[in-house]
XYZ file of N, CA and C in Angstrom:
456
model
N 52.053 106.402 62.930
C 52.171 105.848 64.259
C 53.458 105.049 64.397
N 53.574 104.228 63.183
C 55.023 103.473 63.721
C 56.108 104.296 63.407
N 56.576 105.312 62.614
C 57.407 106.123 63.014
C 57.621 107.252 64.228
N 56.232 107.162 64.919
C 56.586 107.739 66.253
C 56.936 107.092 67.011
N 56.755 105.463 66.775
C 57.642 104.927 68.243
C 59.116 104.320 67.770
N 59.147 104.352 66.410
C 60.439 104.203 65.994
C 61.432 105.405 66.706
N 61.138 106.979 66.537
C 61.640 107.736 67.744
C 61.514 107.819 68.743
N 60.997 106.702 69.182
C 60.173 106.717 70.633
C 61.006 106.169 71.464
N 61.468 104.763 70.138
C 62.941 103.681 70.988
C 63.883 104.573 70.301
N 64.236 105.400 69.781
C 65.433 106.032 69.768
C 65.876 107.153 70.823
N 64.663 107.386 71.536
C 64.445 108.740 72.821
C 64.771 107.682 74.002
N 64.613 106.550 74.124
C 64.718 105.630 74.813
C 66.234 105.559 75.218
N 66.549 105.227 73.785
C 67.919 104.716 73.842
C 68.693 106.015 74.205
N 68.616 107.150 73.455
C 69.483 108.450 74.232
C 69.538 108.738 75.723
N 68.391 108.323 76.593
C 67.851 108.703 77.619
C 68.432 107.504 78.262
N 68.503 106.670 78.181
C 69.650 105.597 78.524
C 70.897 105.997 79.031
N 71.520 105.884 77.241
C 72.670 106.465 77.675
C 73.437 107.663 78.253
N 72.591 108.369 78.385
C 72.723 109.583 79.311
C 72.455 109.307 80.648
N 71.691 108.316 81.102
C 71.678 107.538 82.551
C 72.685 107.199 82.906
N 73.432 106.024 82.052
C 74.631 105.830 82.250
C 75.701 106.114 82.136
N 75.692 107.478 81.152
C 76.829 108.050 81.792
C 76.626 109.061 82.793
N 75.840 109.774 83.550
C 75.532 110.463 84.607
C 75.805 109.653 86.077
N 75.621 108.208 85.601
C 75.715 106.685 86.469
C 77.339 106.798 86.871
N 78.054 106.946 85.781
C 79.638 106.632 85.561
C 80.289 107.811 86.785
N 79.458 108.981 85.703
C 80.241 110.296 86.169
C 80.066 110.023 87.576
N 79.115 110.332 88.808
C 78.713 109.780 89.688
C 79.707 108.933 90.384
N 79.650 107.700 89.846
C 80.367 106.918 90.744
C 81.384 107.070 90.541
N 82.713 107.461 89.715
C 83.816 107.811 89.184
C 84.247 109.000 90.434
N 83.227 110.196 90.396
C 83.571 111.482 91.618
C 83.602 110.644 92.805
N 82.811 109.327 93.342
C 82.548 109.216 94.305
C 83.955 108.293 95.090
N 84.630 108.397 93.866
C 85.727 107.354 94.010
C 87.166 108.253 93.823
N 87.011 109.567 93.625
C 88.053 110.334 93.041
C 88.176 111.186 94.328
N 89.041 111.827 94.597
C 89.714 112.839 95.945
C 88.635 113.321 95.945
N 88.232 113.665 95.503
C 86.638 115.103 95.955
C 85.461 114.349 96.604
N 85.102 112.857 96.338
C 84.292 112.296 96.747
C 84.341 111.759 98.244
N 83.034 111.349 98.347
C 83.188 110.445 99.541
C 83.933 109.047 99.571
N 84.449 108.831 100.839
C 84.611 107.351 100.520
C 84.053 106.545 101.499
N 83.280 105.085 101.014
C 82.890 104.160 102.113
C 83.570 103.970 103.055
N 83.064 103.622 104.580
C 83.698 102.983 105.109
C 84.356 102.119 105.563
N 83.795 100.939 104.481
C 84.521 99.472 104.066
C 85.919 100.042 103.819
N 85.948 100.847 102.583
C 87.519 101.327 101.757
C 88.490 102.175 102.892
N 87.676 102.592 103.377
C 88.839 103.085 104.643
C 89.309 102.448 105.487
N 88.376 101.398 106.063
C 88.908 100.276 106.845
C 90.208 99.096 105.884
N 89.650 99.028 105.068
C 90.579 98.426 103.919
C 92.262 99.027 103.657
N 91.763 100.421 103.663
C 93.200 101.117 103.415
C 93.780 101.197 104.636
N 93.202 101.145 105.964
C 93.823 101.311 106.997
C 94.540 99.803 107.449
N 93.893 99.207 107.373
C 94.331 97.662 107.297
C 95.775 97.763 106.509
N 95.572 98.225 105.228
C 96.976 97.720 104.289
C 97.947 99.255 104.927
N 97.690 99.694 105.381
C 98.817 100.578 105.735
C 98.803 100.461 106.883
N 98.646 99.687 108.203
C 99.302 98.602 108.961
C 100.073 97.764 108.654
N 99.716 97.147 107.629
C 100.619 95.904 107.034
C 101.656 96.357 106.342
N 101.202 97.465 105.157
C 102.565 97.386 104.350
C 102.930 98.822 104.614
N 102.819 99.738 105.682
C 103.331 100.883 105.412
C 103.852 101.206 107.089
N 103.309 101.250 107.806
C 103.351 101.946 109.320
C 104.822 101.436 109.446
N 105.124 99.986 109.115
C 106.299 99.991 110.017
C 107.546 100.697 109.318
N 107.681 101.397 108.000
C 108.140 102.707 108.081
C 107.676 104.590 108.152
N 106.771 104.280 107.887
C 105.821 105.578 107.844
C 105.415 105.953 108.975
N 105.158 105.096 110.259
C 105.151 104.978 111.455
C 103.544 104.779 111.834
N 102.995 104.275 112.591
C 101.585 103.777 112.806
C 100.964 105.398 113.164
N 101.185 106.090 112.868
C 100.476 107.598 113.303
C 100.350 108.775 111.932
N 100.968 108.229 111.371
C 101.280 108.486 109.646
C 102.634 109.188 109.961
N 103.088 109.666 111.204
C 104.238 110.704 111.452
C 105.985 110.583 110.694
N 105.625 109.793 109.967
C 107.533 108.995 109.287
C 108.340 109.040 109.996
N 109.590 109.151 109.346
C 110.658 108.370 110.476
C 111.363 110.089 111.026
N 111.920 109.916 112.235
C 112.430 111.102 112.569
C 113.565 111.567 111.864
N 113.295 112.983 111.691
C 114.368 114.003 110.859
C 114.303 113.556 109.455
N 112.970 113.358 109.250
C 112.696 112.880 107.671
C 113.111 113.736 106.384
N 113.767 114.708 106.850
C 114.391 115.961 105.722
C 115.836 115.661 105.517
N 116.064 114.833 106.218
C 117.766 115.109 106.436
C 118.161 113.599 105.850
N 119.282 113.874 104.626
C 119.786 112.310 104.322
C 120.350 111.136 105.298
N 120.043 110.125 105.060
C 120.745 108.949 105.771
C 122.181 108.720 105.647
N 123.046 108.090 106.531
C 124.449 107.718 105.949
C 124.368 107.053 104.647
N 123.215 106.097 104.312
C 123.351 105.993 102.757
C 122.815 107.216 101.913
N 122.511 108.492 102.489
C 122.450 109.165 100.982
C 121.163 109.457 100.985
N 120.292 108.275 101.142
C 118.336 108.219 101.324
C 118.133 108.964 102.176
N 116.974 109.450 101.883
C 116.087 109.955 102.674
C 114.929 108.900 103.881
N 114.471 109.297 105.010
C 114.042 108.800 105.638
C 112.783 108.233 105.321
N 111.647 107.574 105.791
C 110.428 107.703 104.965
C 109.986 108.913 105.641
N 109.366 109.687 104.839
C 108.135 111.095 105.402
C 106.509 110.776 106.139
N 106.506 111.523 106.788
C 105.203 111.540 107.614
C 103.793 111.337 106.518
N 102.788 111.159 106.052
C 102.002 111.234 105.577
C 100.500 112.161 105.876
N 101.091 112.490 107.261
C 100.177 113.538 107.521
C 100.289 114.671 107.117
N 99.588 116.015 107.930
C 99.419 116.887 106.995
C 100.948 117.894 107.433
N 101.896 117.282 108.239
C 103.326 117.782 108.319
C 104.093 117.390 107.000
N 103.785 116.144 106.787
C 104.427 115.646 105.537
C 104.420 116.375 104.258
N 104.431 116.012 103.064
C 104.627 116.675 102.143
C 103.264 115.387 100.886
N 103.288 114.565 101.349
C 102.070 113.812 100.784
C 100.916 114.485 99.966
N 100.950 115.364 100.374
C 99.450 116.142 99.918
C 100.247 117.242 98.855
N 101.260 117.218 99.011
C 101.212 118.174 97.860
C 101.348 117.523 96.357
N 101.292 115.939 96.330
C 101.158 115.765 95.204
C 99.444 114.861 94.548
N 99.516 114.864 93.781
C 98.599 114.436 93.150
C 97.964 113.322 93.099
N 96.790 113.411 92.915
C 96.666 111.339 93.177
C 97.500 110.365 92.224
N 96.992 111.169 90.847
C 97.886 110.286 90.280
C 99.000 109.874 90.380
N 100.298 111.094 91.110
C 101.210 110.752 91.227
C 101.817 109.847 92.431
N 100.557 109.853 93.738
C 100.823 108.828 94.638
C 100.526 107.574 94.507
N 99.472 107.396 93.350
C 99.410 106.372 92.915
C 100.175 105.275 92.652
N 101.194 106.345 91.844
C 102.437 105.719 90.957
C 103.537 105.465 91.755
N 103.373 106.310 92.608
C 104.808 105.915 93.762
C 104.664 104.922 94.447
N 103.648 104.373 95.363
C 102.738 103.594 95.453
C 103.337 102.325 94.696
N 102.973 101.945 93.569
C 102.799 100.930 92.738
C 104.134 100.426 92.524
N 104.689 101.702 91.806
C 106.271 101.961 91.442
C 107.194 102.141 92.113
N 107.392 102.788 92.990
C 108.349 103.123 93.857
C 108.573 104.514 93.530
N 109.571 105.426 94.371
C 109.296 106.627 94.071
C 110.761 106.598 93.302
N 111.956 105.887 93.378
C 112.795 105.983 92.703
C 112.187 105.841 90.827
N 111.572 104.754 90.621
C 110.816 104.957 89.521
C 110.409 105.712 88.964
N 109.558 106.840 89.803
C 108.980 108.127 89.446
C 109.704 109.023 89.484
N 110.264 109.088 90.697
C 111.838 110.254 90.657
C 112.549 110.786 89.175
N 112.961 109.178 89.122
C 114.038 109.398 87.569
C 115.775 109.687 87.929
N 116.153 109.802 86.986
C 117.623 110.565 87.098
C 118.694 109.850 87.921
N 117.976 108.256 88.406
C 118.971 107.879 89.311
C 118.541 107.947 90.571
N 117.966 108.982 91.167
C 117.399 108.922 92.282
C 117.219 107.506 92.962
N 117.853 107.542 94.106
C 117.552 106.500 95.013
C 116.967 106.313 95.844
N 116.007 105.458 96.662
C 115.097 105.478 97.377
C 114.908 104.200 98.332
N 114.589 104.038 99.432
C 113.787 102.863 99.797
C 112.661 102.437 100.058
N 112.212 103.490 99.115
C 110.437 103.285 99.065
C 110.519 102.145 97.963
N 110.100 100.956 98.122
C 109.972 99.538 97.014
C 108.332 100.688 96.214
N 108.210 100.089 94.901
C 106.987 99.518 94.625
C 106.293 98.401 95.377
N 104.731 98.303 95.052
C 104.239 97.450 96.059
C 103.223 96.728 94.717
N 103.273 97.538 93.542
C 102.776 96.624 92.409
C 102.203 95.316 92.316
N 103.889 94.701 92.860
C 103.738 93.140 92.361
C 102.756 92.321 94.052
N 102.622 93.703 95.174
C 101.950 93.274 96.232
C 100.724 93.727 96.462
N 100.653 94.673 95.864
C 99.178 95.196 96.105
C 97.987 95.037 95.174
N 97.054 95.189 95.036
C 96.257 95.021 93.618
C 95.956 96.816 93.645
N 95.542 97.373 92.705
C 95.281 98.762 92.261
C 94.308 99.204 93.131
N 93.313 98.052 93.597
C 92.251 98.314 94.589
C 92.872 98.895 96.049
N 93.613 98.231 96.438
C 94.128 98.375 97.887
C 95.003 99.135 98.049
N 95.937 99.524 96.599
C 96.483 101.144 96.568
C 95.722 101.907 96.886
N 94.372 102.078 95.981
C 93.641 102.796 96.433
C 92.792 103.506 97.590
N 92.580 102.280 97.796
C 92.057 102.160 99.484
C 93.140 103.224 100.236
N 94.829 102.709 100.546
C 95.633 102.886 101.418
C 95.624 104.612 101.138
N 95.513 105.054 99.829
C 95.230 106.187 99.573
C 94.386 106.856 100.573
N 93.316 106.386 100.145
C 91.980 107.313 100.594
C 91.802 106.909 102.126
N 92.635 106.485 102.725
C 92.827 106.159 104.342
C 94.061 107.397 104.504
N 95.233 107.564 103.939
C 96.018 108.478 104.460
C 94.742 109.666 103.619
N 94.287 109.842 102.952
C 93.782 111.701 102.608
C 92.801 111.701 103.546
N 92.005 110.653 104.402
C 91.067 110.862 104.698
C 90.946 111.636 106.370
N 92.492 111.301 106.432
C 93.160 112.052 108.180
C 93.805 113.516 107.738
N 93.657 114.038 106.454
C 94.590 115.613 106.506
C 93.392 116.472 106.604
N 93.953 117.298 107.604
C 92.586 118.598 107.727
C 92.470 119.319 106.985
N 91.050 119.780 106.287
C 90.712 120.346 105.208
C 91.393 121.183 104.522
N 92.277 121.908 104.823
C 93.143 123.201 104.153
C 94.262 122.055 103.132
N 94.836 120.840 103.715
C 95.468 120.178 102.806
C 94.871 119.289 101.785
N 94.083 118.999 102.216
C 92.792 118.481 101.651
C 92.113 118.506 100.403
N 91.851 119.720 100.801
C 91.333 120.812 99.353
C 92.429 121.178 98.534
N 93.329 121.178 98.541
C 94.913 121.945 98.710
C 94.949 120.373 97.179
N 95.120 119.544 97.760
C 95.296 117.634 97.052
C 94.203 117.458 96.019
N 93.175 118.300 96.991
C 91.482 118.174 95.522
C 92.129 118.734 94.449
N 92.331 120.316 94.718
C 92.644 120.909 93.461
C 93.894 120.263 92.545
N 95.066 119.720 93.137
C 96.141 119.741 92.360
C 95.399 118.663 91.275
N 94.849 117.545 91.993
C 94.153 116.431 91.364
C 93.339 116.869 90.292
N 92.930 117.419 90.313
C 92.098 117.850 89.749
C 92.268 118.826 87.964
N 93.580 119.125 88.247
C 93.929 119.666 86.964
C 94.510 118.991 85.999
């Protein structure tokens, strides 16, 4: 008898931890491009991309006009974030990083930019957020298009 409940708390304990990680997995998707997102976090991201983004990205996500074409300095304009833009064709991770870093950062090679990092302004949370507020306006074909790249 007491070695059956000696496996009894060991069936316990497996069955646990298989809760919690089914718990993880779960909330991890629910937080990743494929998932849903609350509507707190969208209001959140929409908030910080009022504040720290519209007034170049433009309050419609549309960027600045003739966003393909260099500036007299050389830069590029900021880009639309909608689904005209080019936003979606990269990855979360990598908007993440541009995001945080700046895209000259990520660029490399010298590349110049006037996209700042927002690192030392944002917390990782409210990147996030501002994220899942711009993916949450591209219509499904880009959408899915951002799931998959993410995803590999």
């Amino acid at each position: 008898m007491r070695k059956y409940l000696g496996n009894t708390g060991w069936i316990g304990a497996i069955l646990t931890g298989v809760a919690l990680v089914i718990f993880a997995v779960w909330h991890y998707a629910g937080t990743a491009s494929t998932g849903t997102v609350s509507a707190e976090v969208l209001a959140q991201g929409r908030q910080v991309y009022v504040d720290q983004c519209a007034s170049c990205h433009g309050a419609d996500l549309e960027g600045q006009p003739d966003w393909k074409s260099p500036l007299p300095s050389g830069r590029l304009p900021a880009p639309p974030h909608d689904a005209t833009g080019h936003t979606w064709h990269h990855s979360d991770d990598v908007l993440f990083r541009i995001v945080k870093e700046g895209t000259a950062a990520i660029v490399g090679g010298g590349y110049e930019s006037d996209m700042p990092g927002f690192g030392g302004v944002l917390s990782d949370a409210e990147i996030q957020a501002v994220l899942a507020y711009i993916k949450n306006t591209w219509p499904q074909r880009e959408a899915e298009y951002q799931q998959e790249i993410s995803s590999r």
